[in-house]
Amino acid sequence: MKCFKLLILCSLVQLVCLQGVGSGLNGNLRLCIVEARGTYKRAGKFCPILDEEQSGVECVIGTDRLDCLRRISKGTVDFGPFSPEDLIAAQWANIDVLVTNEIPHRQRSYERTVVAVVNRRILPDSSWSLEAVLRNTSLCHPGNGVNDLRPLSDTLAGYLESLVIARSCESGLSLSENRIKAVSQFFSKACKAGPWVPDQKQDAELKLKYSNLCEACETPSCDANDRYWGVTGALTCLLEGAGDVMWGNLDDVLAYFGLDSQSNQHPSSDNFAYLCRDGTWQPLKDNPKPCVWLNRPWPIVAAKRKTAAAVSKLVSSLQDGALFDGHWHGALSSLLEVREAPTPLYPPRAPLDHLATARGFREAYSQNGCDPPRHINVCTSSLLEKNKCEWMSEAASVYGVTPPFQCLIRDGVAGCLRSVQLEESDVTIVDSDWLVSAMRDYKLKPIMHEVTPIMEQMDTVFAYVRKNENINKMADLRGKRAAFPRFDGFAWHSVIKYLNNEQNGCTENLNDYFSEICAPGIEKYNFTEEVVKKYTKTCYGIDRGLDDGEKAGFLGLIHNKTDVAFASIKTYNSYKVERSHGPAVGIEIIPLCLEENKKYCYIKWANIGHIMTIKNLTSVRSHEIKNVFGKLDQLFGTHQPFHNPMFSLYGPFSHNLDVLFKNNTKRLATDKIFETHPYVGMPLNFEGSLVNDTFDSCHLSHILALNFAPKSAPVVAILTLLTVVSSFLLY
Ligand SMILES: *[C@@H]1O[C@H](CO)[C@@H](O)[C@H](O)[C@H]1NC(C)=O
Ligand SMILES: *[C@@H]1O[C@H](CO)[C@@H](O)[C@H](O)[C@H]1NC(C)=O
Ligand SMILES: *[C@@H]1O[C@H](CO)[C@@H](O)[C@H](O)[C@H]1NC(C)=O
Ligand SMILES: *[C@@H]1O[C@H](CO)[C@@H](O)[C@H](O)[C@H]1NC(C)=O
Ligand SMILES: *[C@@H]1O[C@H](CO)[C@@H](O)[C@H](O)[C@H]1NC(C)=O
Ligand SMILES: *[C@@H]1O[C@H](CO)[C@@H](O)[C@H](O)[C@H]1NC(C)=O
């Protein structure tokens, strides 16, 4: 018996000795896993099995794959599954990892093998240069889609193009247009269906300008519904003679021409050939190893250098019998998406060495840009924002989003607005409270917005009051005490606009309308102490440093410091939840419904974030900015529900929500959004009401009223911050 116990102890010790080098509890190896966005949660299902069966492995959930790489770099996790693109990012970010295993999904060397197939009718009599063979022929392009890597990422597609076509770098054209132009001039025509750039208006303009790239399509609309769109579409285009050449995945080519099974060979496969990178060609038939343009390696397991040997041993233990054993080996296989026994790499390799085994892959990521280089400079106002911005920039570069981003840091939002105004930065992202100031004081405009279709998550202004106080309609608010979340912010201007009924004239004045006003934040402006005191003395919690103006408003209602609090329904809902757990005070807070907005009740709504640029942006720059943010949104936004992303634009960063972009953002959109459902049916949009606003008469009288209203205010307060006002005072 004693002996038996000892045996168990020994084997436990051995287990610990084997895998005790990890960063987890008892030296467990920590696996970083990213949950896909869909309802199927791998980690939730399989991680508990690893714990229960004392596998020596434990899970850590990362926000995205780059988050996992950062955690490996910091040493808080030991390994994880990654894509070959992630390794490029790891290299650029100087993250020290080793590749321990490949995770093939089928029994062959590469995940993807790209070949070129041509119609023999374009082949010259004897071998010639690639350029000479292909110039002025017709291209079957699989087209672009929202999906990031299928058929090819922008980087890989751009690399293939660069092997044939000289880069175009006209400074008067956006980088996307330069690329399209070069292809358009090289080929006589093409079918490149689907969106070329994310912005629809720009897409239509480009398709008109470079119409030969749609000429080979079946329908003139040149969209993703075209018969020749997509992987199979491009092959159909080639087979039916609409085009002469295409790049595609070897598997797809073999399947389409029936070359993978001897029986169903397509009768016309003799009319086609593989074209090689050196301009020579090879037959389609009976050619098991055709010439290759590009290989994309399989997904891999990467590990912290110190634990690489243990990880390699662990992952290599996932052999056929263990893959689906219903125990922890099976759970680990599912978490790593292992379908075939993983290929161990002895010894574990540095990322670039590993990628060098795939033809063209590394080269594709070291293409030269245009000279002088172009960037989109993003201004950030904290180190955390700058960090996220830099990772966003890496991820975007890996996926071929051009021009690349550069991230600047300035002091606070005001510092960033100034930086954009001075044209040191191209864009900065602000919330709705800053919108008026950005437009009025820094002469900027919003070029895109962070949008959500859910009203409860948008920026809204509702009037909240205590129930049973005989305040039943907006007009009952006259003469009452009012609390705003922020001076000069979204709610402040929404109420001014409401009182003046959207007219540019100024009939009502906040000071005359309400008996008392709480407007925190006024202390940051250059008003006299007296003015500051007047507009903060009824604010709840301001002496205790409560800096959430909306929440302070609700507390003000509860504690009878105010009669109406202007706030968003989002804060109202979260406040309700919070209160339901706290001591019940017996005071119920209800929204007042705007008579002219019975459906939604709010006074104004706004999108939750705004990308600001200078007003006189050139159209090239404007196109580029819309393109890059549109691409970012497609690649790293919320579009791919079942995908575990390399980078998550709207997700948390370093455990913080709402860094750079808001967590609730569903996508980034231009003003076109206002013409679409559900936004078109939502009255009283805030941004829309600012479009033609000159920010003069009305705002001015409100701000001046602040200064002159207190009868005792002896001197004119100093208003340097509000340039409009100071110039007014000069006259
Ligand atoms: C390109 O090909 C078209 C027909 O496909 C032909 O009409 C045209 O002359 C060619 N252009 C050049 C420059 O070879
Ligand atoms: C709330 O405050 C106002 C103004 O100070 C006061 O007139 C009113 O009686 C208070 N209401 C309650 C219920 O205490
Ligand atoms: C925009 O206008 C400002 C002021 O008129 C000027 O200094 C600046 O050069 C202009 N910028 C561009 C890109 O046109
Ligand atoms: C963040 O956004 C996600 C997806 O939109 C949502 O499920 C989650 O509840 C949000 N988290 C918070 C704290 O708002
Ligand atoms: C703004 O002004 C332009 C030109 O005067 C006009 O076409 C547009 O309808 C106005 N927009 C709004 C929201 O009033
Ligand atoms: C505020 O006013 C004072 C007094 O004129 C002035 O010296 C100071 O520069 C102003 N501050 C700002 C931020 O404009």
mmCIF file of N, CA and C and ligand atoms in Angstrom, residues 524-527 718-721, ligand 6:
data_model
loop_
_atom_site.group_PDB
_atom_site.id
_atom_site.type_symbol
_atom_site.label_atom_id
_atom_site.label_comp_id
_atom_site.label_asym_id
_atom_site.label_seq_id
_atom_site.Cartn_x
_atom_site.Cartn_y
_atom_site.Cartn_z
ATOM 1 N N LYS A 524 -13.024 74.618 -15.438
ATOM 2 C CA LYS A 524 -11.849 74.480 -16.302
ATOM 3 C C LYS A 524 -11.776 75.633 -17.315
ATOM 4 N N TYR A 525 -12.859 76.385 -17.425
ATOM 5 C CA TYR A 525 -12.852 77.511 -18.346
ATOM 6 C C TYR A 525 -12.435 78.758 -17.571
ATOM 7 N N ASN A 526 -12.109 79.782 -18.293
ATOM 8 C CA ASN A 526 -11.536 80.940 -17.626
ATOM 9 C C ASN A 526 -12.616 81.933 -17.189
ATOM 10 N N PHE A 527 -13.569 81.466 -16.380
ATOM 11 C CA PHE A 527 -14.584 82.373 -15.859
ATOM 12 C C PHE A 527 -14.176 82.856 -14.476
ATOM 13 N N ILE A 718 -12.821 86.808 -18.252
ATOM 14 C CA ILE A 718 -11.885 86.576 -19.356
ATOM 15 C C ILE A 718 -12.239 85.289 -20.083
ATOM 16 N N LEU A 719 -12.304 85.397 -21.363
ATOM 17 C CA LEU A 719 -12.867 84.308 -22.147
ATOM 18 C C LEU A 719 -11.932 83.851 -23.242
ATOM 19 N N THR A 720 -10.676 83.777 -22.914
ATOM 20 C CA THR A 720 -9.729 83.483 -23.983
ATOM 21 C C THR A 720 -10.001 82.155 -24.673
ATOM 22 N N LEU A 721 -10.539 81.206 -23.929
ATOM 23 C CA LEU A 721 -10.716 79.884 -24.501
ATOM 24 C C LEU A 721 -11.735 79.893 -25.615
HETATM 25 C C1 LIG B 6 -7.210 83.146 -17.822
HETATM 26 O O1 LIG B 6 -7.207 84.538 -17.567
HETATM 27 C C2 LIG B 6 -5.997 85.009 -17.009
HETATM 28 C C3 LIG B 6 -6.186 86.472 -16.628
HETATM 29 O O2 LIG B 6 -6.293 87.305 -17.731
HETATM 30 C C4 LIG B 6 -4.887 84.814 -18.021
HETATM 31 O O3 LIG B 6 -3.664 85.278 -17.498
HETATM 32 C C5 LIG B 6 -4.782 83.319 -18.334
HETATM 33 O O4 LIG B 6 -3.816 83.106 -19.333
HETATM 34 C C6 LIG B 6 -6.119 82.781 -18.798
HETATM 35 N N1 LIG B 6 -6.029 81.343 -18.893
HETATM 36 C C7 LIG B 6 -6.368 80.681 -20.002
HETATM 37 C C8 LIG B 6 -6.257 79.205 -19.927
HETATM 38 O O5 LIG B 6 -6.758 81.217 -21.007
#
